[in-house]
mmCIF file of N, CA and C in Angstrom:
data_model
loop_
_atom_site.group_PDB
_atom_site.id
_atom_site.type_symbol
_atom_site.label_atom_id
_atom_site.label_comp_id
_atom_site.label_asym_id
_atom_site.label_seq_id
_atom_site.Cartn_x
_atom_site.Cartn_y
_atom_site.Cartn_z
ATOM 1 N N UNK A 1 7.536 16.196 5.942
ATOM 2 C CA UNK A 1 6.112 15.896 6.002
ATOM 3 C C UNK A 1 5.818 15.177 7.308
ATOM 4 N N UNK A 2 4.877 15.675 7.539
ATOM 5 C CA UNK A 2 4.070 14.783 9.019
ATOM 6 C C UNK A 2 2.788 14.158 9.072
ATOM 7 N N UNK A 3 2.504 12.709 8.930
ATOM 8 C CA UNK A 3 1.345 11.983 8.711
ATOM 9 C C UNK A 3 1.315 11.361 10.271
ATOM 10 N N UNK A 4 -0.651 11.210 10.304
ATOM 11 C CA UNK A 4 -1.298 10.791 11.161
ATOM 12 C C UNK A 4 -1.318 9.041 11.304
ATOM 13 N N UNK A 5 -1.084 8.380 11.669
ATOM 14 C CA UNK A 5 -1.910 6.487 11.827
ATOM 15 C C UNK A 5 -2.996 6.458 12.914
ATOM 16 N N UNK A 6 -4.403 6.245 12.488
ATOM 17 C CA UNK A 6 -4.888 6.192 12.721
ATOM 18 C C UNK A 6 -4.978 4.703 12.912
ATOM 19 N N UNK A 7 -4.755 3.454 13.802
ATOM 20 C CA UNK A 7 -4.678 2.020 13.713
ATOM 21 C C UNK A 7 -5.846 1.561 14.641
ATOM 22 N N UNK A 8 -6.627 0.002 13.969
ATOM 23 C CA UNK A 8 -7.325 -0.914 15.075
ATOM 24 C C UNK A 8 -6.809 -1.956 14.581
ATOM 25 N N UNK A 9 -7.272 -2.829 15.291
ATOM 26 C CA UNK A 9 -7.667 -4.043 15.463
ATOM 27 C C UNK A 9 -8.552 -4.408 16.402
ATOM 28 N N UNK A 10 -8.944 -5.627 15.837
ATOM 29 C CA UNK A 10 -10.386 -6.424 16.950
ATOM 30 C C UNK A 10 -10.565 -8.030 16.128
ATOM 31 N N UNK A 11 -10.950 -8.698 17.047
ATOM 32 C CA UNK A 11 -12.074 -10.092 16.831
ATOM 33 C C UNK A 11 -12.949 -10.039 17.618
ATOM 34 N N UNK A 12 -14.381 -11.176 17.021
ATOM 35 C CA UNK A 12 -15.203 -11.175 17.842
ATOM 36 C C UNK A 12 -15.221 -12.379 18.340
ATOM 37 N N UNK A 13 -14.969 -12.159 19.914
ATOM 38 C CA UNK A 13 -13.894 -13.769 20.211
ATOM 39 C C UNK A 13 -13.272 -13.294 20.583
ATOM 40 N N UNK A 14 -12.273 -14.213 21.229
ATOM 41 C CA UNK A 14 -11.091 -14.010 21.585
ATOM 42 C C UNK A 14 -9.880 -15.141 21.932
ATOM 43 N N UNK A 15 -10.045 -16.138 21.194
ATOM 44 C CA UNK A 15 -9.972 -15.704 19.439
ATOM 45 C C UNK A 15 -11.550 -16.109 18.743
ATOM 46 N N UNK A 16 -11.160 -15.677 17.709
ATOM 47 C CA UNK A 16 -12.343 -15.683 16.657
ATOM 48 C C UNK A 16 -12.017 -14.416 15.701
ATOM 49 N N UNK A 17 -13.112 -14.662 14.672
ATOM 50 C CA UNK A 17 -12.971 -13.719 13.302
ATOM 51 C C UNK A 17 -12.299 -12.403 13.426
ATOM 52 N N UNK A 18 -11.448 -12.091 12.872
ATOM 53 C CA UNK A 18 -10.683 -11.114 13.427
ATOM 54 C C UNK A 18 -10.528 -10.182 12.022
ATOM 55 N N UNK A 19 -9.866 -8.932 11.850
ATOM 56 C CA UNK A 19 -9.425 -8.429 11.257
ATOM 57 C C UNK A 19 -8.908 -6.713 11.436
ATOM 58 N N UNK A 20 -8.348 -5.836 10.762
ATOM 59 C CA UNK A 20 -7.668 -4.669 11.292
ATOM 60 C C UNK A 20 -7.968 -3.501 10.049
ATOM 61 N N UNK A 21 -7.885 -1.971 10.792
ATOM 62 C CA UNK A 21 -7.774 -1.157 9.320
ATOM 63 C C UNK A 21 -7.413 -0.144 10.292
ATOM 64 N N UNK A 22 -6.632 0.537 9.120
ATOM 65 C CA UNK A 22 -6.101 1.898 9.489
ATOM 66 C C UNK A 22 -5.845 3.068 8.222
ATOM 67 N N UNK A 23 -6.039 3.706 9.027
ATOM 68 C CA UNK A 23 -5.858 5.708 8.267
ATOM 69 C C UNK A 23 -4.812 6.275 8.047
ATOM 70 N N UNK A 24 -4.515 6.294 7.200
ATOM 71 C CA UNK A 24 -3.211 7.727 7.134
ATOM 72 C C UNK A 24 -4.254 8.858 6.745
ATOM 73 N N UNK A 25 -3.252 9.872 7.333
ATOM 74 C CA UNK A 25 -3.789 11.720 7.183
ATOM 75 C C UNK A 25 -2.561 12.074 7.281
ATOM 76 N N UNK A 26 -2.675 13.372 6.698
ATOM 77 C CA UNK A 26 -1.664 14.579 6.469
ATOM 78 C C UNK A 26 -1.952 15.187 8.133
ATOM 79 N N UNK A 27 -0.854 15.406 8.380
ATOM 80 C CA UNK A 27 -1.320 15.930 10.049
ATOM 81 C C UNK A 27 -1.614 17.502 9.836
ATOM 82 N N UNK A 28 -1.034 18.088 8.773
ATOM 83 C CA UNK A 28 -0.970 19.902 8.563
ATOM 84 C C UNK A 28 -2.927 20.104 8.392
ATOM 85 N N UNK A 29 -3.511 19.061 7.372
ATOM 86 C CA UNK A 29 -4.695 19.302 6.809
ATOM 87 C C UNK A 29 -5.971 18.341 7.516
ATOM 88 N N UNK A 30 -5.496 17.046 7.538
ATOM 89 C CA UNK A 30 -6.394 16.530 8.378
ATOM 90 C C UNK A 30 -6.624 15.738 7.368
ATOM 91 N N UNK A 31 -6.256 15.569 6.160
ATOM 92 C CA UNK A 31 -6.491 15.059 5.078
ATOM 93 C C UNK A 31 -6.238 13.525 4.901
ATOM 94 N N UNK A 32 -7.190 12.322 4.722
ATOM 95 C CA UNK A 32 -7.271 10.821 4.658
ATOM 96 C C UNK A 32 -6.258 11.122 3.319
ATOM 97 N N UNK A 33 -4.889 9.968 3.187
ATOM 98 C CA UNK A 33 -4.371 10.127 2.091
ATOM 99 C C UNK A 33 -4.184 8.533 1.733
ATOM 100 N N UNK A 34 -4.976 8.250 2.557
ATOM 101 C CA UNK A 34 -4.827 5.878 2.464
ATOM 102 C C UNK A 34 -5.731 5.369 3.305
ATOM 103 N N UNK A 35 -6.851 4.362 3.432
ATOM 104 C CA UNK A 35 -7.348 3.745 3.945
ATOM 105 C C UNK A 35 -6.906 2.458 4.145
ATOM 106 N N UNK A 36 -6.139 1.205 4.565
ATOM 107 C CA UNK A 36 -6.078 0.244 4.532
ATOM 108 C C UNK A 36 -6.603 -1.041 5.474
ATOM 109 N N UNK A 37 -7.739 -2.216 5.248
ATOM 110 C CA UNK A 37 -7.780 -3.078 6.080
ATOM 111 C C UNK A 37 -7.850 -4.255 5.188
ATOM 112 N N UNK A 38 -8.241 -5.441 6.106
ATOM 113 C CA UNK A 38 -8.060 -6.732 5.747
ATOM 114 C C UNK A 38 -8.618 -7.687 6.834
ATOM 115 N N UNK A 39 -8.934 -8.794 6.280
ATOM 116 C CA UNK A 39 -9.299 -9.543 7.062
ATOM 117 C C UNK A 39 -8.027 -10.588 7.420
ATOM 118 N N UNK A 40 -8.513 -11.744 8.880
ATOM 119 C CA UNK A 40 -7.050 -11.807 9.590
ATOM 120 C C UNK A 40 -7.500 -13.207 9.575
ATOM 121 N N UNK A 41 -8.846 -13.774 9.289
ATOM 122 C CA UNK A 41 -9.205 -15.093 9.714
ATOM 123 C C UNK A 41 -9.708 -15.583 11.459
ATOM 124 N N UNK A 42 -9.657 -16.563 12.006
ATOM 125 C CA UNK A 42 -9.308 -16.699 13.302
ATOM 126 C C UNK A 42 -8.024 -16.678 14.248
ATOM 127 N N UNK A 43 -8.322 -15.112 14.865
ATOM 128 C CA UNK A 43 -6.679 -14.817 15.387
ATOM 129 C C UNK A 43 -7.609 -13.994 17.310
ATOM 130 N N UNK A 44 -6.343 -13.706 17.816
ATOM 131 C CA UNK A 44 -6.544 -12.869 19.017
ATOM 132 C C UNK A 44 -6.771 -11.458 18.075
ATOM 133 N N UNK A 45 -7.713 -10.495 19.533
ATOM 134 C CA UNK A 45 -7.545 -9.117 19.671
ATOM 135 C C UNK A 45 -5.922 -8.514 19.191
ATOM 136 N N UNK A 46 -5.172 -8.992 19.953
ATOM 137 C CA UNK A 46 -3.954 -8.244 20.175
ATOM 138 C C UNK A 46 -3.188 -8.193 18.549
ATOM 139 N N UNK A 47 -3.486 -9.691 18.337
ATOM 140 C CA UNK A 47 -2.726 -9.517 17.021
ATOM 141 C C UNK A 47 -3.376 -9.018 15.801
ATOM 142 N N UNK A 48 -4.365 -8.830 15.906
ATOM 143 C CA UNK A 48 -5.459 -8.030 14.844
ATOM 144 C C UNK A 48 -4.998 -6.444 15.233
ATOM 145 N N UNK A 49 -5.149 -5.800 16.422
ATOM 146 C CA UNK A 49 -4.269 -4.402 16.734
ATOM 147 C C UNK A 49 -2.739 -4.326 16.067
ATOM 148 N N UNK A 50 -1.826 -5.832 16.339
ATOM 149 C CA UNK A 50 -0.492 -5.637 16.121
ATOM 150 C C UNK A 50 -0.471 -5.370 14.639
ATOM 151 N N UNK A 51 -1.342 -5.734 13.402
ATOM 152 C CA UNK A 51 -1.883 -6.261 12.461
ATOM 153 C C UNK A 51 -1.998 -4.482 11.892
ATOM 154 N N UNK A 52 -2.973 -4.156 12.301
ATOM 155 C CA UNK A 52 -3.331 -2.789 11.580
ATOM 156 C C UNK A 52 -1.979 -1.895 12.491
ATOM 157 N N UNK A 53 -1.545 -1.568 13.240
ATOM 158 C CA UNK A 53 -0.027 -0.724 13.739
ATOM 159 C C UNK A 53 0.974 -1.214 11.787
ATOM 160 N N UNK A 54 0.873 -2.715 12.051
ATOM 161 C CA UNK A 54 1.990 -2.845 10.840
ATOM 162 C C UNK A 54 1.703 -2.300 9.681
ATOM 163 N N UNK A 55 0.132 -2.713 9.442
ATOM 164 C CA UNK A 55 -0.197 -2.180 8.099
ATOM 165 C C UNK A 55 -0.206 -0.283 7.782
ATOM 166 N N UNK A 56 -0.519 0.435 9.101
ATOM 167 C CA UNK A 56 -0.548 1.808 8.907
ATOM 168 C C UNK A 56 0.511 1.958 8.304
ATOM 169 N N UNK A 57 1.775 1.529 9.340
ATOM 170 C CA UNK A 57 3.443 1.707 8.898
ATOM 171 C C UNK A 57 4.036 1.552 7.790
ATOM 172 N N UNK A 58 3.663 0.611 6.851
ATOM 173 C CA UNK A 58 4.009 0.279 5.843
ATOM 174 C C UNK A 58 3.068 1.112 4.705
ATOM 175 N N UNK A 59 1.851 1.327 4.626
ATOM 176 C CA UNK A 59 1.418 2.675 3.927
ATOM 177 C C UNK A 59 1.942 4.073 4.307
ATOM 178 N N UNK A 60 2.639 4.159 5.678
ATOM 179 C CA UNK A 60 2.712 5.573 5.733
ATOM 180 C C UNK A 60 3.765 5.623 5.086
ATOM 181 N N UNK A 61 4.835 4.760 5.437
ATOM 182 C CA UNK A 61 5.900 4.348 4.767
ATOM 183 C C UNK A 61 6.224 4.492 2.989
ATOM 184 N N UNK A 62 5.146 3.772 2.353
ATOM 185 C CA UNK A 62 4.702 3.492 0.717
ATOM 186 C C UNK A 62 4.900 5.385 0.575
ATOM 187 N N UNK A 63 3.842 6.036 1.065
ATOM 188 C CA UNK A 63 3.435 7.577 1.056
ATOM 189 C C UNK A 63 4.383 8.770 1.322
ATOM 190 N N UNK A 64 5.456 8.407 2.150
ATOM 191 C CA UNK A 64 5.802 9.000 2.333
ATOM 192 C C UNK A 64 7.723 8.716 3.095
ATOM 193 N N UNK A 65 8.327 8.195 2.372
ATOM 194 C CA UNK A 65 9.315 7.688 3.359
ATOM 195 C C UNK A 65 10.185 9.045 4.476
ATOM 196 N N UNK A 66 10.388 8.154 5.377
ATOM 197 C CA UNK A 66 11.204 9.460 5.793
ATOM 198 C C UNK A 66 10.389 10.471 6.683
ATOM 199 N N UNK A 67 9.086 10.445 6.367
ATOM 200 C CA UNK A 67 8.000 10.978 7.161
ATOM 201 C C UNK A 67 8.417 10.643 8.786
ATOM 202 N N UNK A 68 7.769 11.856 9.268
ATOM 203 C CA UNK A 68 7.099 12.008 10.785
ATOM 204 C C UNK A 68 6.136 11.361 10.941
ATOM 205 N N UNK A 69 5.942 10.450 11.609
ATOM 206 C CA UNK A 69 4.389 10.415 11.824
ATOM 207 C C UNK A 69 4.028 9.740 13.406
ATOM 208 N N UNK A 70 2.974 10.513 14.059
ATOM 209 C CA UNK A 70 2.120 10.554 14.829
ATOM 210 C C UNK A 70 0.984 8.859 14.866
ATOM 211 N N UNK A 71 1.193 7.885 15.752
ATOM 212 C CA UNK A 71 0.793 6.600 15.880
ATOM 213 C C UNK A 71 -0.974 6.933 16.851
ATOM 214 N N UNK A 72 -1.882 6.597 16.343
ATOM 215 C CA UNK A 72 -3.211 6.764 17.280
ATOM 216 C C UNK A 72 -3.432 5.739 17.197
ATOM 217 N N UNK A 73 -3.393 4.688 18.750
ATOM 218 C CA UNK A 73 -4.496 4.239 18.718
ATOM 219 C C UNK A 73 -5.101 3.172 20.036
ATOM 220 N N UNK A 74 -6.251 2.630 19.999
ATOM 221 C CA UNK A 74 -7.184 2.218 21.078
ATOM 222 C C UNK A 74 -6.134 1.584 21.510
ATOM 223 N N UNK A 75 -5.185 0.763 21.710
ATOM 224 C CA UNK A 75 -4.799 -0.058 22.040
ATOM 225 C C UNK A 75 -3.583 -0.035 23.060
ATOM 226 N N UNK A 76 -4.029 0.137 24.393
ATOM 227 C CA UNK A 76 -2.657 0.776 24.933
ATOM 228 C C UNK A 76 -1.615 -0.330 25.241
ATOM 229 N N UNK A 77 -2.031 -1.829 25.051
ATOM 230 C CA UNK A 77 -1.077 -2.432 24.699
ATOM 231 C C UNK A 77 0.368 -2.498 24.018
ATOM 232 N N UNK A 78 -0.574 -2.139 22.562
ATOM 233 C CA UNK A 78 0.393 -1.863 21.419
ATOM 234 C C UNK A 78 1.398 -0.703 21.382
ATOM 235 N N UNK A 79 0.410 0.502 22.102
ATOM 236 C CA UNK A 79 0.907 1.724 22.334
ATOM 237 C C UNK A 79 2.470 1.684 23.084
ATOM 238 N N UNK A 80 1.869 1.031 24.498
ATOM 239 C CA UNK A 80 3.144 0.980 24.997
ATOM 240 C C UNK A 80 4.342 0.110 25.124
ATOM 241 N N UNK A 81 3.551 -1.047 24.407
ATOM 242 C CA UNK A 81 5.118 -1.768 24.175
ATOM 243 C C UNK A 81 5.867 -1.016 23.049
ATOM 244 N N UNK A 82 5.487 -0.396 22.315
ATOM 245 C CA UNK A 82 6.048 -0.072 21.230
ATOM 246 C C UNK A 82 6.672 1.175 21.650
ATOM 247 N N UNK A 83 6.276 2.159 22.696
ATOM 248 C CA UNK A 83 6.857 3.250 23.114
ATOM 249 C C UNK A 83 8.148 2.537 24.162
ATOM 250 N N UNK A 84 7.869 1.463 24.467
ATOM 251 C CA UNK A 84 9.549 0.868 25.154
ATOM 252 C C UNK A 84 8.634 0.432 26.868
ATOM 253 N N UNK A 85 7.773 1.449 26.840
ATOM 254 C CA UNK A 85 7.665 1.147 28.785
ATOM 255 C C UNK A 85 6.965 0.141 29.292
ATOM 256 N N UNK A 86 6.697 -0.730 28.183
ATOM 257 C CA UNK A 86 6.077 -2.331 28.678
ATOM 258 C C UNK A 86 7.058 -3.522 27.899
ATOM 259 N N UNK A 87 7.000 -4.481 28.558
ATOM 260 C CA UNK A 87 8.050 -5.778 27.766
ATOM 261 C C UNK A 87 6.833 -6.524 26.610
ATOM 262 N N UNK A 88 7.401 -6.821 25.673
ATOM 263 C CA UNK A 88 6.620 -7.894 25.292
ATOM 264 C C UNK A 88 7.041 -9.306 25.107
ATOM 265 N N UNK A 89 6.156 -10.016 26.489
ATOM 266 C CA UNK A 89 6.200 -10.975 27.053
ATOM 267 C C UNK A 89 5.839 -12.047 26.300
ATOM 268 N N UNK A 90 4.575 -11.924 25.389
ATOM 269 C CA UNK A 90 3.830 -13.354 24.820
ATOM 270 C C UNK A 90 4.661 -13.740 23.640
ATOM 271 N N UNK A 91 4.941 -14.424 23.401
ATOM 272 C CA UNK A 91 5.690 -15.084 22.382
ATOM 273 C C UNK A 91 5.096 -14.577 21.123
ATOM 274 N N UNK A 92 4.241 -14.808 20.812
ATOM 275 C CA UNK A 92 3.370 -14.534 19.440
ATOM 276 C C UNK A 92 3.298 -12.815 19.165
ATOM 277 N N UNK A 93 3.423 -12.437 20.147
ATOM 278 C CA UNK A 93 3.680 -11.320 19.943
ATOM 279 C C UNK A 93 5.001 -10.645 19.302
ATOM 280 N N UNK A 94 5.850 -11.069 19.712
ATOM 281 C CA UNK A 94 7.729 -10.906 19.012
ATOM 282 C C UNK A 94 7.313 -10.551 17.982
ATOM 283 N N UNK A 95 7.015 -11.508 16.816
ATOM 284 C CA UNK A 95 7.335 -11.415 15.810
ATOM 285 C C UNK A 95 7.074 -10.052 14.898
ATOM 286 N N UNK A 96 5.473 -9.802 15.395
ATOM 287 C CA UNK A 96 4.769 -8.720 15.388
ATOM 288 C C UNK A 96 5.289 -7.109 15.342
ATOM 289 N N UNK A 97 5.887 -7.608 16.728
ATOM 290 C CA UNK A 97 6.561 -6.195 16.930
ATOM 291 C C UNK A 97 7.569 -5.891 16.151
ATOM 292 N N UNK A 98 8.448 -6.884 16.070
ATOM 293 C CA UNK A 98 10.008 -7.228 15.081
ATOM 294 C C UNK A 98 9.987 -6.313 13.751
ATOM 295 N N UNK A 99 8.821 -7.127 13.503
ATOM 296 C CA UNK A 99 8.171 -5.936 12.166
ATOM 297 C C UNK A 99 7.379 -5.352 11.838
ATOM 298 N N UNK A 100 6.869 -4.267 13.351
ATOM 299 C CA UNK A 100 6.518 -2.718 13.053
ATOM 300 C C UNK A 100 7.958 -1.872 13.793
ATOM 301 N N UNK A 101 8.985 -2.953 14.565
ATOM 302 C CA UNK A 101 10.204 -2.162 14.454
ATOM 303 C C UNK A 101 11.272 -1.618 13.470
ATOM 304 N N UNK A 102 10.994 -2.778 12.888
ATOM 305 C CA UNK A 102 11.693 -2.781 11.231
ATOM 306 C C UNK A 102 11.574 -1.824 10.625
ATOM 307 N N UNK A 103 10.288 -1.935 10.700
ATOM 308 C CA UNK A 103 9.418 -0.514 9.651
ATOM 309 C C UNK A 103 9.782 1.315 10.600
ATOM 310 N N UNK A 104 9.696 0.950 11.439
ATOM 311 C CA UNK A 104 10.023 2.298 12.037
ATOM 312 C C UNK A 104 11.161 2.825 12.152
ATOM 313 N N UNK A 105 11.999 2.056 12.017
ATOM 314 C CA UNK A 105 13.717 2.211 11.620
ATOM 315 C C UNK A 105 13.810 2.641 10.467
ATOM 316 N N UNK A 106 12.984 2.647 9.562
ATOM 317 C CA UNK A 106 13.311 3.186 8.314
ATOM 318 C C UNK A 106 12.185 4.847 7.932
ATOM 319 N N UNK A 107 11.949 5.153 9.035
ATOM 320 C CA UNK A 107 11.144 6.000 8.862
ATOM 321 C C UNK A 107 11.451 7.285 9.649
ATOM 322 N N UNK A 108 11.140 8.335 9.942
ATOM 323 C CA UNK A 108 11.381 9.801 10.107
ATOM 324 C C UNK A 108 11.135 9.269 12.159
ATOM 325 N N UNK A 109 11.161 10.281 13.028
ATOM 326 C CA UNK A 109 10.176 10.436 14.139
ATOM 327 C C UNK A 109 9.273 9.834 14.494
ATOM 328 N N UNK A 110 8.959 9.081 15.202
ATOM 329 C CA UNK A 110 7.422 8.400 15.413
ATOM 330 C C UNK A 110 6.955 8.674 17.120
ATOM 331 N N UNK A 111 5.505 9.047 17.401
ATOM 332 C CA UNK A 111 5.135 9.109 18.642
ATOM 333 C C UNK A 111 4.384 7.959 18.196
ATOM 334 N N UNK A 112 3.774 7.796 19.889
ATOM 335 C CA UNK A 112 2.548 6.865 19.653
ATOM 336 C C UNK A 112 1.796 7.651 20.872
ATOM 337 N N UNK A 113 0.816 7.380 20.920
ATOM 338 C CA UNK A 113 -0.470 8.175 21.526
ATOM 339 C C UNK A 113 -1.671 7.113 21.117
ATOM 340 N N UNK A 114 -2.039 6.821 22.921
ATOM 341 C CA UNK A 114 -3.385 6.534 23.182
ATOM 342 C C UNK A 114 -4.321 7.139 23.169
ATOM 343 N N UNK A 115 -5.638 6.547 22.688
ATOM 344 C CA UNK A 115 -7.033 7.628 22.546
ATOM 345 C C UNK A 115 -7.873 6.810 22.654
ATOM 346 N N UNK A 116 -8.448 6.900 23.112
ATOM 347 C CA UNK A 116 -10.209 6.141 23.707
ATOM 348 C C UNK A 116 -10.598 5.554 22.834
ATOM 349 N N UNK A 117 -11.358 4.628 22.021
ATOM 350 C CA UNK A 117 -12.100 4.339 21.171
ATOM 351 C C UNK A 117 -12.914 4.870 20.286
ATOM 352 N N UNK A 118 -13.529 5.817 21.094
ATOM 353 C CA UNK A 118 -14.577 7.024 20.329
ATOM 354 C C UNK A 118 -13.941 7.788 19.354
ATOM 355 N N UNK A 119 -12.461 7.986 19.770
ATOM 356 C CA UNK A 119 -11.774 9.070 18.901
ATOM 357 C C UNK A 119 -10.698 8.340 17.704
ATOM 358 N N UNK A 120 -11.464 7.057 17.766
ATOM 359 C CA UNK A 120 -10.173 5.830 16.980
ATOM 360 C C UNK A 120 -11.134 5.585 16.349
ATOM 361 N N UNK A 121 -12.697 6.285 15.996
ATOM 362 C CA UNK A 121 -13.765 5.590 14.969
ATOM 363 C C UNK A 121 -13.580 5.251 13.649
ATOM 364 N N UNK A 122 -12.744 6.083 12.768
ATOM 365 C CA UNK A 122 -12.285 5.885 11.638
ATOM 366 C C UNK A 122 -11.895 4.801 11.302
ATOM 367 N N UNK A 123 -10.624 4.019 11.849
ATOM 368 C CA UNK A 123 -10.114 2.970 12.018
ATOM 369 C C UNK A 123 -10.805 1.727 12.581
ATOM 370 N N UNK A 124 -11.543 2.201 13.282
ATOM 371 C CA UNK A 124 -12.499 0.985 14.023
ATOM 372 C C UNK A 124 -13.360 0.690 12.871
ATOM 373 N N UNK A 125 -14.526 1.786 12.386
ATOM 374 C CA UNK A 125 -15.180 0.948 11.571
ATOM 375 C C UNK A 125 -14.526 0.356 10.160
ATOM 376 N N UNK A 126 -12.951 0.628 10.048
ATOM 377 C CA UNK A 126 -12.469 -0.229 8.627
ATOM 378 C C UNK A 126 -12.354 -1.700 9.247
ATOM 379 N N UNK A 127 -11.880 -1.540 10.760
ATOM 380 C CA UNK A 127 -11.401 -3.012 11.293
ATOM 381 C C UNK A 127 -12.250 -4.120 11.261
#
């Protein structure tokens, strides 16, 4: 099987009220098979993005272990530290990553792929 993550995050602030949501889809159909968000309290941008990456992972995960899945999203931060070709430098960040690495070790294939905002709407308006 091959599922979509559709991931955001955002605050308004920086920091300030924050929170994240993300999509799973069937990549064959196009088909929403999980919606998940939450609120984060007062946090950064970055970790509200790092926030919904974890939470996609762990539903795509719940749905489907072992799955393929295809990572979308605004955040080319997240994107590319997680694809390897950026360091992650900020401390607060580690932990973050630690465990959407965790989670991806236990899972099938993973890309990640940047996309503009416009095409991350799904996820944006859960965030």
């Amino acid at each position: 099987m091959k599922l979509i993550i559709e991931a955001d995050g955002g605050s308004r602030g920086n920091p300030g009220p924050a929170g994240y949501g993300a999509v799973v889809r069937d990549a064959a159909s196009g088909e929403v098979l999980a919606e998940v968000f939450d609120s984060l309290g007062t946090t950064t941008n970055n970790v509200a993005e790092w926030n919904g990456l974890i939470a996609g992972l762990k539903t795509a995960y719940d749905l489907a272990p072992g799955a393929d899945v295809d990572v979308r999203m605004d955040s080319k931060l997240v994107v590319e530290q997680m694809s390897g070709r950026w360091q992650i430098k900020h401390p607060a960040m580690r932990p973050l990553a630690a465990e959407a690495q965790a989670l991806v070790r236990r899972m099938g294939r993973i890309t990640y792929q940047w996309v503009p905002r416009a095409q991350n709407a799904h996820a944006d308006r859960l965030a």
